[in-house]
PDB file of C-alpha atoms in Angstrom:
ATOM      1  CA  MET A   1     -43.458  14.079  -8.487  1.00 58.00           C
ATOM      2  CA  ASN A   2     -43.359  11.779 -11.256  1.00 70.00           C
ATOM      3  CA  SER A   3     -45.760  12.006 -13.738  1.00 76.00           C
ATOM      4  CA  SER A   4     -45.692   8.336 -14.665  1.00 79.00           C
ATOM      5  CA  THR A   5     -46.160   6.772 -11.527  1.00 81.00           C
ATOM      6  CA  ARG A   6     -47.774  10.165  -9.673  1.00 77.00           C
ATOM      7  CA  ILE A   7     -45.471   9.750  -6.504  1.00 84.00           C
ATOM      8  CA  THR A   8     -41.868  10.947  -5.818  1.00 89.00           C
ATOM      9  CA  ARG A   9     -38.756   9.241  -6.801  1.00 90.00           C
ATOM     10  CA  SER A  10     -37.800   8.763  -3.099  1.00 93.00           C
ATOM     11  CA  GLU A  11     -40.872   7.038  -2.383  1.00 92.00           C
ATOM     12  CA  VAL A  12     -40.858   4.587  -5.173  1.00 93.00           C
ATOM     13  CA  VAL A  13     -37.059   3.851  -3.941  1.00 94.00           C
ATOM     14  CA  ASP A  14     -38.803   3.155  -0.469  1.00 94.00           C
ATOM     15  CA  LEU A  15     -41.207   0.694  -2.194  1.00 94.00           C
ATOM     16  CA  CYS A  16     -38.187  -0.784  -3.994  1.00 93.00           C
ATOM     17  CA  GLU A  17     -36.655  -1.250  -0.666  1.00 93.00           C
ATOM     18  CA  THR A  18     -39.725  -3.078   1.039  1.00 93.00           C
ATOM     19  CA  ILE A  19     -39.906  -5.277  -1.749  1.00 93.00           C
ATOM     20  CA  HIS A  20     -36.350  -6.406  -1.686  1.00 91.00           C
ATOM     21  CA  ALA A  21     -36.513  -6.953   1.858  1.00 91.00           C
ATOM     22  CA  ALA A  22     -39.792  -9.194   1.962  1.00 89.00           C
ATOM     23  CA  ASN A  23     -38.737 -11.211  -1.278  1.00 86.00           C
ATOM     24  CA  PRO A  24     -34.896 -11.479  -1.702  1.00 84.00           C
ATOM     25  CA  ASP A  25     -35.173 -13.921  -4.363  1.00 85.00           C
ATOM     26  CA  LEU A  26     -36.961 -11.636  -7.136  1.00 83.00           C
ATOM     27  CA  PRO A  27     -38.439 -12.946  -9.956  1.00 82.00           C
ATOM     28  CA  ALA A  28     -36.327 -13.270 -13.454  1.00 77.00           C
ATOM     29  CA  PHE A  29     -38.310 -11.039 -15.609  1.00 72.00           C
ATOM     30  CA  GLY A  30     -36.894  -7.739 -16.789  1.00 75.00           C
ATOM     31  CA  ALA A  31     -34.370  -7.679 -13.843  1.00 75.00           C
ATOM     32  CA  ARG A  32     -31.560  -8.016 -16.252  1.00 80.00           C
ATOM     33  CA  VAL A  33     -32.852  -5.416 -18.566  1.00 84.00           C
ATOM     34  CA  LEU A  34     -34.764  -3.145 -16.260  1.00 90.00           C
ATOM     35  CA  GLY A  35     -33.598  -3.796 -12.610  1.00 90.00           C
ATOM     36  CA  LEU A  36     -35.535  -3.851  -9.672  1.00 92.00           C
ATOM     37  CA  PHE A  37     -36.253   0.002  -9.826  1.00 93.00           C
ATOM     38  CA  LEU A  38     -37.659   0.130 -13.336  1.00 93.00           C
ATOM     39  CA  CYS A  39     -39.738  -3.272 -13.018  1.00 93.00           C
ATOM     40  CA  VAL A  40     -41.491  -1.412 -10.056  1.00 94.00           C
ATOM     41  CA  ARG A  41     -41.579   1.730 -11.949  1.00 94.00           C
ATOM     42  CA  LEU A  42     -42.978   0.374 -15.102  1.00 94.00           C
ATOM     43  CA  THR A  43     -45.715  -2.029 -13.137  1.00 94.00           C
ATOM     44  CA  LEU A  44     -46.790   1.432 -11.486  1.00 93.00           C
ATOM     45  CA  THR A  45     -47.211   3.663 -14.669  1.00 93.00           C
ATOM     46  CA  TYR A  46     -49.499   0.752 -15.956  1.00 92.00           C
ATOM     47  CA  LEU A  47     -51.519   0.464 -12.514  1.00 89.00           C
ATOM     48  CA  ARG A  48     -51.893   4.239 -12.702  1.00 85.00           C
ATOM     49  CA  HIS A  49     -52.440   5.140 -16.214  1.00 84.00           C
ATOM     50  CA  ASN A  50     -54.072   1.482 -17.488  1.00 81.00           C
ATOM     51  CA  LEU A  51     -52.285   1.706 -20.332  1.00 88.00           C
ATOM     52  CA  PRO A  52     -51.711  -0.867 -23.268  1.00 92.00           C
ATOM     53  CA  GLN A  53     -49.098  -3.680 -22.351  1.00 92.00           C
ATOM     54  CA  GLY A  54     -47.267  -2.478 -25.840  1.00 93.00           C
ATOM     55  CA  LEU A  55     -47.197   1.330 -25.318  1.00 94.00           C
ATOM     56  CA  VAL A  56     -45.829   0.497 -21.488  1.00 94.00           C
ATOM     57  CA  ALA A  57     -42.999  -1.760 -23.151  1.00 94.00           C
ATOM     58  CA  GLU A  58     -42.331   0.759 -26.003  1.00 94.00           C
ATOM     59  CA  VAL A  59     -41.731   3.699 -23.156  1.00 93.00           C
ATOM     60  CA  TYR A  60     -39.335   1.215 -21.490  1.00 94.00           C
ATOM     61  CA  GLY A  61     -37.573  -0.063 -24.281  1.00 93.00           C
ATOM     62  CA  VAL A  62     -38.530  -3.915 -23.455  1.00 93.00           C
ATOM     63  CA  SER A  63     -40.735  -6.248 -25.733  1.00 93.00           C
ATOM     64  CA  GLN A  64     -44.567  -6.715 -24.734  1.00 94.00           C
ATOM     65  CA  ALA A  65     -44.012 -10.263 -23.472  1.00 93.00           C
ATOM     66  CA  THR A  66     -41.240  -8.975 -20.979  1.00 93.00           C
ATOM     67  CA  ALA A  67     -43.649  -6.319 -19.756  1.00 94.00           C
ATOM     68  CA  SER A  68     -46.338  -8.483 -19.263  1.00 93.00           C
ATOM     69  CA  ARG A  69     -44.317 -10.886 -17.559  1.00 93.00           C
ATOM     70  CA  VAL A  70     -42.963  -7.551 -15.092  1.00 94.00           C
ATOM     71  CA  ILE A  71     -46.296  -6.541 -14.515  1.00 94.00           C
ATOM     72  CA  THR A  72     -47.625  -9.870 -13.523  1.00 93.00           C
ATOM     73  CA  ALA A  73     -44.858 -10.727 -11.236  1.00 92.00           C
ATOM     74  CA  TYR A  74     -44.257  -7.413  -9.631  1.00 94.00           C
ATOM     75  CA  THR A  75     -48.235  -6.435  -8.911  1.00 94.00           C
ATOM     76  CA  PRO A  76     -48.840  -8.794  -6.171  1.00 93.00           C
ATOM     77  CA  LEU A  77     -45.208  -7.640  -4.497  1.00 94.00           C
ATOM     78  CA  ILE A  78     -46.478  -4.051  -4.787  1.00 94.00           C
ATOM     79  CA  ALA A  79     -49.566  -5.132  -3.119  1.00 92.00           C
ATOM     80  CA  ARG A  80     -48.044  -6.964  -0.083  1.00 92.00           C
ATOM     81  CA  ALA A  81     -45.416  -4.122   0.324  1.00 92.00           C
ATOM     82  CA  LEU A  82     -48.145  -1.692   0.646  1.00 90.00           C
ATOM     83  CA  GLU A  83     -50.924  -3.481   2.509  1.00 87.00           C
ATOM     84  CA  VAL A  84     -49.017  -3.029   6.155  1.00 83.00           C
ATOM     85  CA  SER A  85     -49.453   0.796   5.132  1.00 84.00           C
ATOM     86  CA  ALA A  86     -52.838   0.627   4.156  1.00 85.00           C
ATOM     87  CA  PRO A  87     -55.489   1.987   7.140  1.00 89.00           C
ATOM     88  CA  THR A  88     -58.442  -0.161   7.947  1.00 89.00           C
ATOM     89  CA  VAL A  89     -61.410   1.015   9.944  1.00 91.00           C
ATOM     90  CA  GLU A  90     -60.013   0.193  13.168  1.00 90.00           C
ATOM     91  CA  ASP A  91     -57.055   2.377  12.530  1.00 90.00           C
ATOM     92  CA  LEU A  92     -59.372   5.311  12.252  1.00 92.00           C
ATOM     93  CA  ASP A  93     -59.765   7.926  15.322  1.00 92.00           C
ATOM     94  CA  PRO A  94     -63.507   7.030  16.272  1.00 91.00           C
ATOM     95  CA  THR A  95     -63.678  10.695  17.497  1.00 92.00           C
ATOM     96  CA  VAL A  96     -63.132  12.343  14.265  1.00 94.00           C
ATOM     97  CA  GLN A  97     -65.461  13.398  11.917  1.00 95.00           C
ATOM     98  CA  LEU A  98     -64.672  12.095   7.975  1.00 96.00           C
ATOM     99  CA  ILE A  99     -66.333  13.265   4.499  1.00 96.00           C
ATOM    100  CA  VAL A 100     -67.403  10.068   2.604  1.00 96.00           C
ATOM    101  CA  ASP A 101     -68.300   8.906  -0.775  1.00 96.00           C
ATOM    102  CA  GLY A 102     -68.115   6.303  -3.279  1.00 94.00           C
ATOM    103  CA  THR A 103     -66.762   5.651  -6.594  1.00 94.00           C
ATOM    104  CA  LEU A 104     -66.485   3.223  -8.942  1.00 94.00           C
ATOM    105  CA  LEU A 105     -63.271   1.935 -10.379  1.00 90.00           C
ATOM    106  CA  GLN A 106     -64.047   0.639 -13.883  1.00 88.00           C
ATOM    107  CA  CYS A 107     -62.942  -2.709 -14.768  1.00 86.00           C
ATOM    108  CA  TRP A 108     -63.664  -5.442 -17.836  1.00 85.00           C
ATOM    109  CA  SER A 109     -67.270  -6.089 -18.592  1.00 88.00           C
ATOM    110  CA  TRP A 110     -67.873  -9.714 -18.534  1.00 87.00           C
ATOM    111  CA  ALA A 111     -70.860 -11.392 -19.352  1.00 88.00           C
ATOM    112  CA  ASP A 112     -70.476 -14.067 -16.662  1.00 91.00           C
ATOM    113  CA  HIS A 113     -70.527 -11.499 -14.044  1.00 93.00           C
ATOM    114  CA  PRO A 114     -73.384  -9.463 -14.188  1.00 92.00           C
ATOM    115  CA  GLU A 115     -72.986  -8.420 -10.385  1.00 94.00           C
ATOM    116  CA  LEU A 116     -69.966  -5.928 -11.642  1.00 94.00           C
ATOM    117  CA  TYR A 117     -72.457  -3.895 -13.448  1.00 94.00           C
ATOM    118  CA  SER A 118     -73.607  -0.489 -12.200  1.00 94.00           C
ATOM    119  CA  GLY A 119     -76.905   0.923 -12.970  1.00 91.00           C
ATOM    120  CA  LYS A 120     -75.613   4.522 -11.739  1.00 89.00           C
ATOM    121  CA  HIS A 121     -72.913   4.729 -13.920  1.00 90.00           C
ATOM    122  CA  GLN A 122     -73.990   2.695 -16.911  1.00 91.00           C
ATOM    123  CA  THR A 123     -70.730   0.585 -16.649  1.00 92.00           C
ATOM    124  CA  THR A 124     -68.754  -2.343 -14.860  1.00 93.00           C
ATOM    125  CA  GLY A 125     -66.361  -1.894 -11.827  1.00 93.00           C
ATOM    126  CA  LEU A 126     -66.235  -2.052  -8.317  1.00 94.00           C
ATOM    127  CA  ASN A 127     -67.530   0.105  -5.359  1.00 95.00           C
ATOM    128  CA  VAL A 128     -65.219   1.867  -2.961  1.00 95.00           C
ATOM    129  CA  GLN A 129     -66.195   3.695  -0.439  1.00 96.00           C
ATOM    130  CA  VAL A 130     -63.421   6.597   0.222  1.00 95.00           C
ATOM    131  CA  ALA A 131     -63.242   8.961   3.400  1.00 96.00           C
ATOM    132  CA  CYS A 132     -60.921  12.076   3.908  1.00 96.00           C
ATOM    133  CA  THR A 133     -60.775  14.643   6.800  1.00 95.00           C
ATOM    134  CA  LEU A 134     -62.369  18.090   6.999  1.00 95.00           C
ATOM    135  CA  SER A 135     -59.109  19.276   5.633  1.00 94.00           C
ATOM    136  CA  GLY A 136     -59.219  17.322   2.789  1.00 93.00           C
ATOM    137  CA  THR A 137     -56.223  14.305   3.086  1.00 93.00           C
ATOM    138  CA  LEU A 138     -56.963  10.977   2.357  1.00 93.00           C
ATOM    139  CA  ALA A 139     -57.791   8.853   5.475  1.00 94.00           C
ATOM    140  CA  TRP A 140     -59.074   5.593   4.155  1.00 94.00           C
ATOM    141  CA  VAL A 141     -60.407   3.677   1.303  1.00 93.00           C
ATOM    142  CA  SER A 142     -62.787   0.532   1.679  1.00 93.00           C
ATOM    143  CA  ASP A 143     -62.218  -2.728   0.781  1.00 92.00           C
ATOM    144  CA  PRO A 144     -64.057  -2.954  -2.918  1.00 93.00           C
ATOM    145  CA  HIS A 145     -67.415  -4.177  -3.637  1.00 95.00           C
ATOM    146  CA  ASP A 146     -69.465  -5.259  -6.677  1.00 95.00           C
ATOM    147  CA  GLY A 147     -70.418  -2.663  -9.083  1.00 94.00           C
ATOM    148  CA  ARG A 148     -73.784  -2.964  -8.201  1.00 95.00           C
ATOM    149  CA  VAL A 149     -73.730  -2.208  -4.548  1.00 95.00           C
ATOM    150  CA  HIS A 150     -75.502   0.628  -3.671  1.00 94.00           C
ATOM    151  CA  ASP A 151     -73.320   3.355  -1.674  1.00 94.00           C
ATOM    152  CA  THR A 152     -75.335   2.984   1.102  1.00 94.00           C
ATOM    153  CA  GLU A 153     -75.010  -0.853   1.568  1.00 95.00           C
ATOM    154  CA  ALA A 154     -71.339  -0.488   0.511  1.00 95.00           C
ATOM    155  CA  LEU A 155     -70.806   1.662   3.665  1.00 95.00           C
ATOM    156  CA  ARG A 156     -72.815  -0.413   6.039  1.00 94.00           C
ATOM    157  CA  ARG A 157     -70.474  -3.200   5.065  1.00 93.00           C
ATOM    158  CA  CYS A 158     -67.073  -1.862   5.577  1.00 92.00           C
ATOM    159  CA  GLY A 159     -68.232  -0.852   9.079  1.00 91.00           C
ATOM    160  CA  LEU A 160     -67.180   3.008   9.313  1.00 93.00           C
ATOM    161  CA  LEU A 161     -70.296   3.793  10.889  1.00 92.00           C
ATOM    162  CA  ASP A 162     -70.059   1.000  13.716  1.00 90.00           C
ATOM    163  CA  VAL A 163     -68.182   2.611  16.380  1.00 88.00           C
ATOM    164  CA  PRO A 164     -67.988   0.598  19.657  1.00 87.00           C
ATOM    165  CA  PRO A 165     -68.660   2.522  22.900  1.00 86.00           C
ATOM    166  CA  ALA A 166     -65.341   1.204  24.641  1.00 87.00           C
ATOM    167  CA  ASP A 167     -63.748   3.115  21.705  1.00 86.00           C
ATOM    168  CA  LEU A 168     -65.369   6.537  22.411  1.00 88.00           C
ATOM    169  CA  PRO A 169     -64.545   8.662  25.303  1.00 88.00           C
ATOM    170  CA  GLU A 170     -66.708   8.266  28.458  1.00 86.00           C
ATOM    171  CA  GLY A 171     -69.831  10.162  27.611  1.00 83.00           C
ATOM    172  CA  ALA A 172     -68.944  11.035  23.710  1.00 86.00           C
ATOM    173  CA  SER A 173     -71.092  10.050  20.809  1.00 88.00           C
ATOM    174  CA  PRO A 174     -69.926   9.017  17.582  1.00 90.00           C
ATOM    175  CA  PRO A 175     -69.481  11.707  15.137  1.00 92.00           C
ATOM    176  CA  GLN A 176     -71.938  12.090  12.510  1.00 93.00           C
ATOM    177  CA  HIS A 177     -70.031  12.006   9.126  1.00 96.00           C
ATOM    178  CA  ILE A 178     -70.469  14.201   5.893  1.00 96.00           C
ATOM    179  CA  GLY A 179     -71.869  12.443   2.787  1.00 95.00           C
ATOM    180  CA  ASP A 180     -74.003  13.273  -0.472  1.00 94.00           C
ATOM    181  CA  LYS A 181     -77.720  12.303  -0.572  1.00 93.00           C
ATOM    182  CA  GLY A 182     -77.092   8.717  -1.165  1.00 91.00           C
ATOM    183  CA  TYR A 183     -76.294   8.269   2.479  1.00 94.00           C
ATOM    184  CA  ILE A 184     -79.798   9.657   3.586  1.00 93.00           C
ATOM    185  CA  GLY A 185     -81.184   7.278   6.423  1.00 91.00           C
ATOM    186  CA  LEU A 186     -77.556   6.386   7.916  1.00 93.00           C
ATOM    187  CA  GLY A 187     -77.316   9.064  10.311  1.00 92.00           C
ATOM    188  CA  VAL A 188     -74.804  10.826   7.959  1.00 94.00           C
ATOM    189  CA  ILE A 189     -74.905  14.637   7.743  1.00 95.00           C
ATOM    190  CA  THR A 190     -76.433  15.269   4.019  1.00 94.00           C
ATOM    191  CA  PRO A 191     -78.134  17.787   1.679  1.00 94.00           C
ATOM    192  CA  ARG A 192     -81.518  18.121   2.292  1.00 93.00           C
ATOM    193  CA  ARG A 193     -83.570  16.479  -0.177  1.00 91.00           C
ATOM    194  CA  LYS A 194     -86.201  17.903  -2.033  1.00 89.00           C
ATOM    195  CA  PRO A 195     -89.832  17.328  -0.742  1.00 90.00           C
ATOM    196  CA  ALA A 196     -92.282  15.676  -3.698  1.00 88.00           C
ATOM    197  CA  ASN A 197     -94.271  18.329  -5.597  1.00 86.00           C
ATOM    198  CA  LEU A 198     -93.038  20.929  -3.178  1.00 89.00           C
ATOM    199  CA  PRO A 199     -90.086  23.633  -3.063  1.00 91.00           C
ATOM    200  CA  LEU A 200     -87.605  23.294  -1.121  1.00 91.00           C
ATOM    201  CA  HIS A 201     -87.222  25.763   2.242  1.00 92.00           C
ATOM    202  CA  PRO A 202     -84.455  28.496   2.178  1.00 92.00           C
ATOM    203  CA  ASP A 203     -83.325  27.105   5.576  1.00 94.00           C
ATOM    204  CA  ASP A 204     -82.852  23.511   3.602  1.00 92.00           C
ATOM    205  CA  LYS A 205     -81.745  25.261   0.687  1.00 93.00           C
ATOM    206  CA  ALA A 206     -78.804  27.164   2.649  1.00 95.00           C
ATOM    207  CA  CYS A 207     -78.078  24.083   4.921  1.00 94.00           C
ATOM    208  CA  SER A 208     -77.367  21.838   1.489  1.00 93.00           C
ATOM    209  CA  THR A 209     -75.237  24.675   0.431  1.00 94.00           C
ATOM    210  CA  THR A 210     -73.014  24.703   3.458  1.00 94.00           C
ATOM    211  CA  VAL A 211     -72.626  20.745   3.139  1.00 94.00           C
ATOM    212  CA  ASN A 212     -71.581  20.733  -0.322  1.00 93.00           C
ATOM    213  CA  GLN A 213     -69.266  23.670   0.509  1.00 93.00           C
ATOM    214  CA  VAL A 214     -67.523  20.815   2.690  1.00 93.00           C
ATOM    215  CA  ARG A 215     -68.167  17.646   0.768  1.00 93.00           C
ATOM    216  CA  HIS A 216     -66.659  18.831  -2.616  1.00 91.00           C
ATOM    217  CA  LYS A 217     -63.071  17.797  -0.966  1.00 94.00           C
ATOM    218  CA  ILE A 218     -63.646  14.257  -1.202  1.00 95.00           C
ATOM    219  CA  GLU A 219     -64.915  14.533  -4.538  1.00 92.00           C
ATOM    220  CA  ARG A 220     -61.107  16.316  -4.901  1.00 91.00           C
ATOM    221  CA  VAL A 221     -59.504  13.434  -2.963  1.00 91.00           C
ATOM    222  CA  ILE A 222     -61.218  10.597  -5.291  1.00 92.00           C
ATOM    223  CA  ALA A 223     -60.303  12.724  -8.332  1.00 87.00           C
ATOM    224  CA  ASN A 224     -56.662  12.509  -7.351  1.00 79.00           C
ATOM    225  CA  THR A 225     -56.844   9.136  -6.455  1.00 75.00           C
ATOM    226  CA  GLN A 226     -57.785   8.265 -10.209  1.00 69.00           C
ATOM    227  CA  ASP A 227     -56.451   9.168 -13.634  1.00 52.00           C
ATOM    228  CA  LEU A 228     -58.728  11.637 -14.689  1.00 42.00           C
ATOM    229  CA  GLU A 229     -56.396  13.122 -17.686  1.00 41.00           C
ATOM    230  CA  SER A 230     -57.171  10.570 -20.353  1.00 41.00           C
ATOM    231  CA  PRO A 231     -60.302   7.880 -20.502  1.00 43.00           C
ATOM    232  CA  ALA A 232     -59.236   4.099 -19.311  1.00 44.00           C
ATOM    233  CA  HIS A 233     -57.887   1.622 -21.689  1.00 44.00           C
ATOM    234  CA  ARG A 234     -60.949  -1.462 -22.248  1.00 46.00           C
ATOM    235  CA  LEU A 235     -59.596  -4.415 -23.822  1.00 43.00           C
ATOM    236  CA  GLN A 236     -61.551  -5.379 -26.691  1.00 41.00           C
ATOM    237  CA  LYS A 237     -64.456  -7.591 -26.019  1.00 42.00           C
ATOM    238  CA  THR A 238     -64.136 -11.168 -26.991  1.00 40.00           C
ATOM    239  CA  THR A 239     -67.081 -13.736 -28.212  1.00 40.00           C
ATOM    240  CA  ARG A 240     -67.294 -14.865 -24.625  1.00 46.00           C
ATOM    241  CA  ASN A 241     -68.326 -11.430 -23.576  1.00 46.00           C
ATOM    242  CA  LEU A 242     -70.584 -10.459 -26.208  1.00 41.00           C
ATOM    243  CA  PRO A 243     -74.476 -11.699 -25.698  1.00 45.00           C
ATOM    244  CA  GLY A 244     -75.733 -14.433 -28.267  1.00 46.00           C
ATOM    245  CA  ASN A 245     -77.467 -12.140 -30.485  1.00 44.00           C
ATOM    246  CA  HIS A 246     -74.847  -9.782 -31.124  1.00 40.00           C
ATOM    247  CA  HIS A 247     -74.407 -10.389 -34.887  1.00 40.00           C
ATOM    248  CA  SER A 248     -77.996  -9.501 -35.364  1.00 40.00           C
ATOM    249  CA  HIS A 249     -77.804  -6.561 -33.054  1.00 41.00           C
ATOM    250  CA  PRO A 250     -78.318  -3.462 -34.943  1.00 40.00           C
ATOM    251  CA  ARG A 251     -76.364  -1.321 -33.152  1.00 40.00           C
ATOM    252  CA  ASN A 252     -73.331  -3.709 -34.564  1.00 39.00           C
ATOM    253  CA  HIS A 253     -74.227  -3.037 -38.262  1.00 38.00           C
ATOM    254  CA  ILE A 254     -71.608  -0.861 -39.726  1.00 36.00           C
ATOM    255  CA  HIS A 255     -73.913   1.073 -41.821  1.00 39.00           C
ATOM    256  CA  LEU A 256     -76.322   2.599 -38.882  1.00 41.00           C
ATOM    257  CA  HIS A 257     -72.949   4.010 -37.222  1.00 42.00           C
ATOM    258  CA  PRO A 258     -73.756   7.743 -36.835  1.00 42.00           C
ATOM    259  CA  MET A 259     -70.252   8.352 -38.225  1.00 41.00           C
ATOM    260  CA  ASN A 260     -71.526   6.970 -41.592  1.00 42.00           C
ATOM    261  CA  LYS A 261     -74.666   8.517 -41.957  1.00 45.00           C
ATOM    262  CA  PRO A 262     -75.141  11.783 -44.307  1.00 45.00           C
ATOM    263  CA  HIS A 263     -75.865  15.060 -42.686  1.00 48.00           C
ATOM    264  CA  SER A 264     -79.011  15.095 -44.102  1.00 48.00           C
ATOM    265  CA  VAL A 265     -80.167  11.834 -42.480  1.00 43.00           C
TER     266      VAL A 265
END
């Protein structure tokens, strides 16, 4: 497996063949210098690690402008090529029990898009729901929702819990999926919530431990779908993103920065 793309070379080649079959007239950006394979690989590297375009350009031996054009041109081509392979809710086996959890895909903090701000994560992004099998195999990823949408609402919207009776064997009930406490009230198996001002019963503790021993697999799946080796590259905020009073905000005064304070303060 290649460390820059996190997929094998043969998978990149298959992706290139799919893109070329659907788009015989490929973009000219970078084609002469890099070729189709390296254009796709450059784009995958950028998308996987969220690196600055200048750094990606240096790694692949092209200018920053060329790298930017390649990324802009090939990102939608890769998305369309993989779209048919991405499973939807309708593709899932309605009788299989899954482990579900939500995660936030961080993005730029736009001042005119407050709906992207997640109070839980204290940053902006898109909420996606992820499901895996009991063996820990990725099964499904939902469409993105605004960052402020709670996991409970996001799971309701995606339709994973809405299994038509006609899709089930006669007399069978929909499986109870497994999740964390954020899904309490949705018919999902979750750890037990501690009563107010009361200790958790030993039986409830044992139940919560059993659920968490199974649920950790979805956390591993989510970690494998994200780059956790280095923090995501965040673009420098412009005046369009900053609040109107940012010049007078104490946190923007350099002399108040913790690194500029004497040790005695």
